mmCIF file of C-alpha atoms in Angstrom:
data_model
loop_
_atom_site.group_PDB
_atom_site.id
_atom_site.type_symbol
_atom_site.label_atom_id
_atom_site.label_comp_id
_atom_site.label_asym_id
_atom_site.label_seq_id
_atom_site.Cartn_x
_atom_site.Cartn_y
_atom_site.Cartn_z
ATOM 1 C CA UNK V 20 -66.001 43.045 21.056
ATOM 2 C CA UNK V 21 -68.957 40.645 22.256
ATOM 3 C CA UNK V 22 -68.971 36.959 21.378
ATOM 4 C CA UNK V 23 -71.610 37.416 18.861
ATOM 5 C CA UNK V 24 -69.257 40.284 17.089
ATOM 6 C CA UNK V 25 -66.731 37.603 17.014
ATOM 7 C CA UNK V 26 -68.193 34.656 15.355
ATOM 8 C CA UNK V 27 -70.005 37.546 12.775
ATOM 9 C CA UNK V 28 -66.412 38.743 12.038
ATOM 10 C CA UNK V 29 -65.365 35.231 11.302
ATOM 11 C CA UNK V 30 -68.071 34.720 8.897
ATOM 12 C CA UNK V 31 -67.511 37.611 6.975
ATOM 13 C CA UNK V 32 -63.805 36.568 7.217
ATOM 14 C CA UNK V 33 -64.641 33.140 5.276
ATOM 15 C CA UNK V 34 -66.973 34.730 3.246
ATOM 16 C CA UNK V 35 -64.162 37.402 1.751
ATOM 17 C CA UNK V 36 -61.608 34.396 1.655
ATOM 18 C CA UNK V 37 -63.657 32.250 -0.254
ATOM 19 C CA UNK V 38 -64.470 35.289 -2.612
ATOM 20 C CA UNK V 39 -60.886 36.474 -3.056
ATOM 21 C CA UNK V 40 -60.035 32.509 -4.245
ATOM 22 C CA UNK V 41 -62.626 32.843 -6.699
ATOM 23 C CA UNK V 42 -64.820 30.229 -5.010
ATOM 24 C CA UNK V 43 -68.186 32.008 -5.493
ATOM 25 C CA UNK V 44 -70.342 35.293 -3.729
ATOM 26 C CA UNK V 45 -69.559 37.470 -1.304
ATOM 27 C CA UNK V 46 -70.925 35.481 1.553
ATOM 28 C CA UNK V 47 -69.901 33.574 4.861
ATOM 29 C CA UNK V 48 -71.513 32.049 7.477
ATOM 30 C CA UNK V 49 -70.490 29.956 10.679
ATOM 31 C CA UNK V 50 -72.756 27.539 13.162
ATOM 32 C CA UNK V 51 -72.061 27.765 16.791
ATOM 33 C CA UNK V 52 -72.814 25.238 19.547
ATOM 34 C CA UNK V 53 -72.172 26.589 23.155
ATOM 35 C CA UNK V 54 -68.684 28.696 22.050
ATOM 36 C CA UNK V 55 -67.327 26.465 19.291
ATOM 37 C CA UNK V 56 -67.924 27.004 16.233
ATOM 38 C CA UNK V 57 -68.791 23.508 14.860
ATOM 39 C CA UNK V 58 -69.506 24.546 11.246
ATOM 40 C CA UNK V 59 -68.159 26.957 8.327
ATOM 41 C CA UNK V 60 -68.715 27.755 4.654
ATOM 42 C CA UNK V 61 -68.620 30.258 2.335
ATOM 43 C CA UNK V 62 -70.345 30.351 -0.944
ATOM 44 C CA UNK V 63 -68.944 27.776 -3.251
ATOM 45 C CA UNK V 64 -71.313 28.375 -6.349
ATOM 46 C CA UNK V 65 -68.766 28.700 -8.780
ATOM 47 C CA UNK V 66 -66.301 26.068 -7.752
ATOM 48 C CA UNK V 67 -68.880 23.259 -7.876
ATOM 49 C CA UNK V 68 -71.229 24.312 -10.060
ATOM 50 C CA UNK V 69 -74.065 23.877 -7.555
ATOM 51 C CA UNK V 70 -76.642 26.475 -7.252
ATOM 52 C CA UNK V 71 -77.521 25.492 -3.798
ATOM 53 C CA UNK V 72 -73.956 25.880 -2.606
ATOM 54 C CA UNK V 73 -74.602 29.096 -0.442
ATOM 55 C CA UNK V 74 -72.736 29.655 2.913
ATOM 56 C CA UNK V 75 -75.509 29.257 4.770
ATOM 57 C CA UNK V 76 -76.119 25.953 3.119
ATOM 58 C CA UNK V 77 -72.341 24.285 3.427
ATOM 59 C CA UNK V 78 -72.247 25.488 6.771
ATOM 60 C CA UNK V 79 -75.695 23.342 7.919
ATOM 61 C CA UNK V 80 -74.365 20.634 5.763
ATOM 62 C CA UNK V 81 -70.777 21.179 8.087
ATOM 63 C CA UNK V 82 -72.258 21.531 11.368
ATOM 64 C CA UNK V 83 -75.196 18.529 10.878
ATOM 65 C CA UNK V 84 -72.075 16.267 9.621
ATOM 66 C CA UNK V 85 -70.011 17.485 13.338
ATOM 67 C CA UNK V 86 -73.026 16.908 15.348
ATOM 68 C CA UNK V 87 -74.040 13.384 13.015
ATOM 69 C CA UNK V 88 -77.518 14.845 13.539
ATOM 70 C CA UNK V 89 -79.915 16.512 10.959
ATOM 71 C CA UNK V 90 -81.184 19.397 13.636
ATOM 72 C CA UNK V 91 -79.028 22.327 14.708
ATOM 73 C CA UNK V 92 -80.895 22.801 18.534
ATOM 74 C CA UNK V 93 -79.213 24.509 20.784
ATOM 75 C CA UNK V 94 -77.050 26.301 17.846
ATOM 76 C CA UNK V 95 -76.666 29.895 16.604
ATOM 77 C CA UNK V 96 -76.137 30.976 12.907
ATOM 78 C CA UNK V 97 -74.174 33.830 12.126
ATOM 79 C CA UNK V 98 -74.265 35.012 8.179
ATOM 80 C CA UNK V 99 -72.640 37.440 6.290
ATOM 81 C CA UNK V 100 -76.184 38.385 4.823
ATOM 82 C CA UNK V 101 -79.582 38.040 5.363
ATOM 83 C CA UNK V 102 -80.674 34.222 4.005
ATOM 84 C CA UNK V 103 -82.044 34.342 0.469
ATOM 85 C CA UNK V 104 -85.385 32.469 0.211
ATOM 86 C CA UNK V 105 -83.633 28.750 -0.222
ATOM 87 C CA UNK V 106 -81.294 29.317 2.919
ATOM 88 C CA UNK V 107 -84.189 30.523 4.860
ATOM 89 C CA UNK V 108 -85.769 27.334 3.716
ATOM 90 C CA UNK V 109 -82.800 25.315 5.008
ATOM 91 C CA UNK V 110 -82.359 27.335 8.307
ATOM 92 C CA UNK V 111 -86.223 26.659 9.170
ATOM 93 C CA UNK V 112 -85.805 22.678 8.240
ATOM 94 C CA UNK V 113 -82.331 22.644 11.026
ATOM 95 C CA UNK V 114 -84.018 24.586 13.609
ATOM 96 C CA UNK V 115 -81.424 26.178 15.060
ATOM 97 C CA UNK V 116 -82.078 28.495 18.200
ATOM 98 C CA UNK V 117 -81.340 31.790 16.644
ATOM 99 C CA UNK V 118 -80.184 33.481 13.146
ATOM 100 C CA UNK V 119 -77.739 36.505 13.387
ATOM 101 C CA UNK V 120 -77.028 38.415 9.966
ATOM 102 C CA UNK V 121 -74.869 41.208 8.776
ATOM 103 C CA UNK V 122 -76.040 42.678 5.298
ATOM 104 C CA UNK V 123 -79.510 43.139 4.375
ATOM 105 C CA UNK V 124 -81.002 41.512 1.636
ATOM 106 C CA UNK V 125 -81.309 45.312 0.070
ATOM 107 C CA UNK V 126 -77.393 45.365 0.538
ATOM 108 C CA UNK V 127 -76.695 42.321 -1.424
ATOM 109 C CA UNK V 128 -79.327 43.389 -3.851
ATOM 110 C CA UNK V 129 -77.467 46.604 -4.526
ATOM 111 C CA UNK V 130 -74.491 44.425 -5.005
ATOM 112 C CA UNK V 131 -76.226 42.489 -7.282
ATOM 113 C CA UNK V 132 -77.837 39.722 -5.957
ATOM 114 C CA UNK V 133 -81.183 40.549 -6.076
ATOM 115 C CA UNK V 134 -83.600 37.992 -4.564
ATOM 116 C CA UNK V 135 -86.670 39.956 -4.577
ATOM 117 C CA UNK V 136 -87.874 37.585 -7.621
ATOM 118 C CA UNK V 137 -88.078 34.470 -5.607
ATOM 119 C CA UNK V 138 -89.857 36.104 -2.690
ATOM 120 C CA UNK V 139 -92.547 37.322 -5.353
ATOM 121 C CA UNK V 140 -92.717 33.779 -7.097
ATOM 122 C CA UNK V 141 -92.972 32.100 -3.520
ATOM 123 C CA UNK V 142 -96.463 33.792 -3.194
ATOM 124 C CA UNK V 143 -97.779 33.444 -5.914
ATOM 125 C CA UNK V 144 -100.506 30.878 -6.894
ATOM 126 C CA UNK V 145 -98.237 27.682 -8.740
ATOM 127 C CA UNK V 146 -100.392 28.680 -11.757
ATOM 128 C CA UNK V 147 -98.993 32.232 -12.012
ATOM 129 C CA UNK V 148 -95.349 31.568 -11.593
ATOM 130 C CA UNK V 149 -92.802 32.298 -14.341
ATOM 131 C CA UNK V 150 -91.603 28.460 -14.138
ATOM 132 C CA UNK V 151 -94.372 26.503 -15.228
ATOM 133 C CA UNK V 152 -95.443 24.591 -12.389
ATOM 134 C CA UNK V 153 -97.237 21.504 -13.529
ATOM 135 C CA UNK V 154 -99.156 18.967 -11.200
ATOM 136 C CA UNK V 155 -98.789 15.552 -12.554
ATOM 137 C CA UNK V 156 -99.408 12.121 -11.322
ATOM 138 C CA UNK V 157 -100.605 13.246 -7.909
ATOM 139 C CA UNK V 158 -103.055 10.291 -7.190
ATOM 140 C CA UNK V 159 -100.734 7.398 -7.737
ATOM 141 C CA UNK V 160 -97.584 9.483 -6.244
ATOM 142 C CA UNK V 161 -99.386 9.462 -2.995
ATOM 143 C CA UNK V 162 -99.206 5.678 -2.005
ATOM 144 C CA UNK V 163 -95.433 6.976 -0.712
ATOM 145 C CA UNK V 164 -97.238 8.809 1.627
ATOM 146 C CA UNK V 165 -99.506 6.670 2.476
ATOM 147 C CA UNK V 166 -96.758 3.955 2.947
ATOM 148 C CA UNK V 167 -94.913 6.573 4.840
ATOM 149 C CA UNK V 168 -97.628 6.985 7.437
ATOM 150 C CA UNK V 169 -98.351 3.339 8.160
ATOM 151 C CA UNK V 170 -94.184 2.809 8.960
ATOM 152 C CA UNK V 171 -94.091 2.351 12.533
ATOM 153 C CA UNK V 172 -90.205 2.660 12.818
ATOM 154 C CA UNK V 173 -90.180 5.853 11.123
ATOM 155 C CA UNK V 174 -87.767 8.874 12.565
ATOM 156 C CA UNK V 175 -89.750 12.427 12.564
ATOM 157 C CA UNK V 176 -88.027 15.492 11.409
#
């Protein structure tokens, strides 16, 4: 078995665990740096009530908190299934070197959880979405921007 069959096999590991103990989804996913793995989580939706608690999710938050840093270089993913549209998201933001992924999103769909939804509502116009996306108080929300660009001692990310 290679190394990347290895730390796959322990994410789908924590993924059934945390599924058997009634924690939430089907789902697991680990964070490697080098040959460790420095972060874990499975999907946790239904123990805390928290629609963002996906694996891939608790796992960035585990791995960020190990490393005290908010980037993932140098680090591999490995996740039960392919990211829905807010782990994606999240996996773009830690920029980690590389994503590895069992399941398709067709495979979870067929299990269903469908994502297909979010992935039409993300292109569409803000206008046209099925949420009512409303613009409001642009013009004076902006100062924090502009405040944000004049901060000299500000940390990129």
């Amino acid at each position: 078995m290679t190394r990347e069959e290895q730390f796959m096999q322990e994410a789908v590991r924590i993924g059934i665990e945390g599924m058997r103990n009634g924690l939430g989804g089907p789902f697991g996913c680990v964070i490697v740096k080098g040959n460790e793995i420095i972060g874990r989580g499975c999907n946790t939706v239904l123990l805390s009530n928290d629609p963002t608690s996906h694996a891939e999710i608790v796992a960035i938050r585990d791995a960020c908190n190990a490393l005290q840093d908010f980037q993932l270089t140098d680090c591999e993913l490995y996740t039960s299934c392919e990211p829905c549209p807010m782990c994606l998201g999240a996996i773009y933001w830690a920029r980690p070197q590389k994503v590895y992924y069992a399941c398709s999103r067709g495979d979870a769909a067929d299990a269903g959880f469908d994502d297909s939804f979010i992935y039409d509502e993300i292109a569409k116009e803000t206008d046209s979405r099925k949420i009512p996306m409303i613009p409001l108080n642009a013009s004076t929300s902006k100062q924090m921007f502009e405040e944000w660009k004049s901060l000299e001692n500000k940390r990129l990310y």
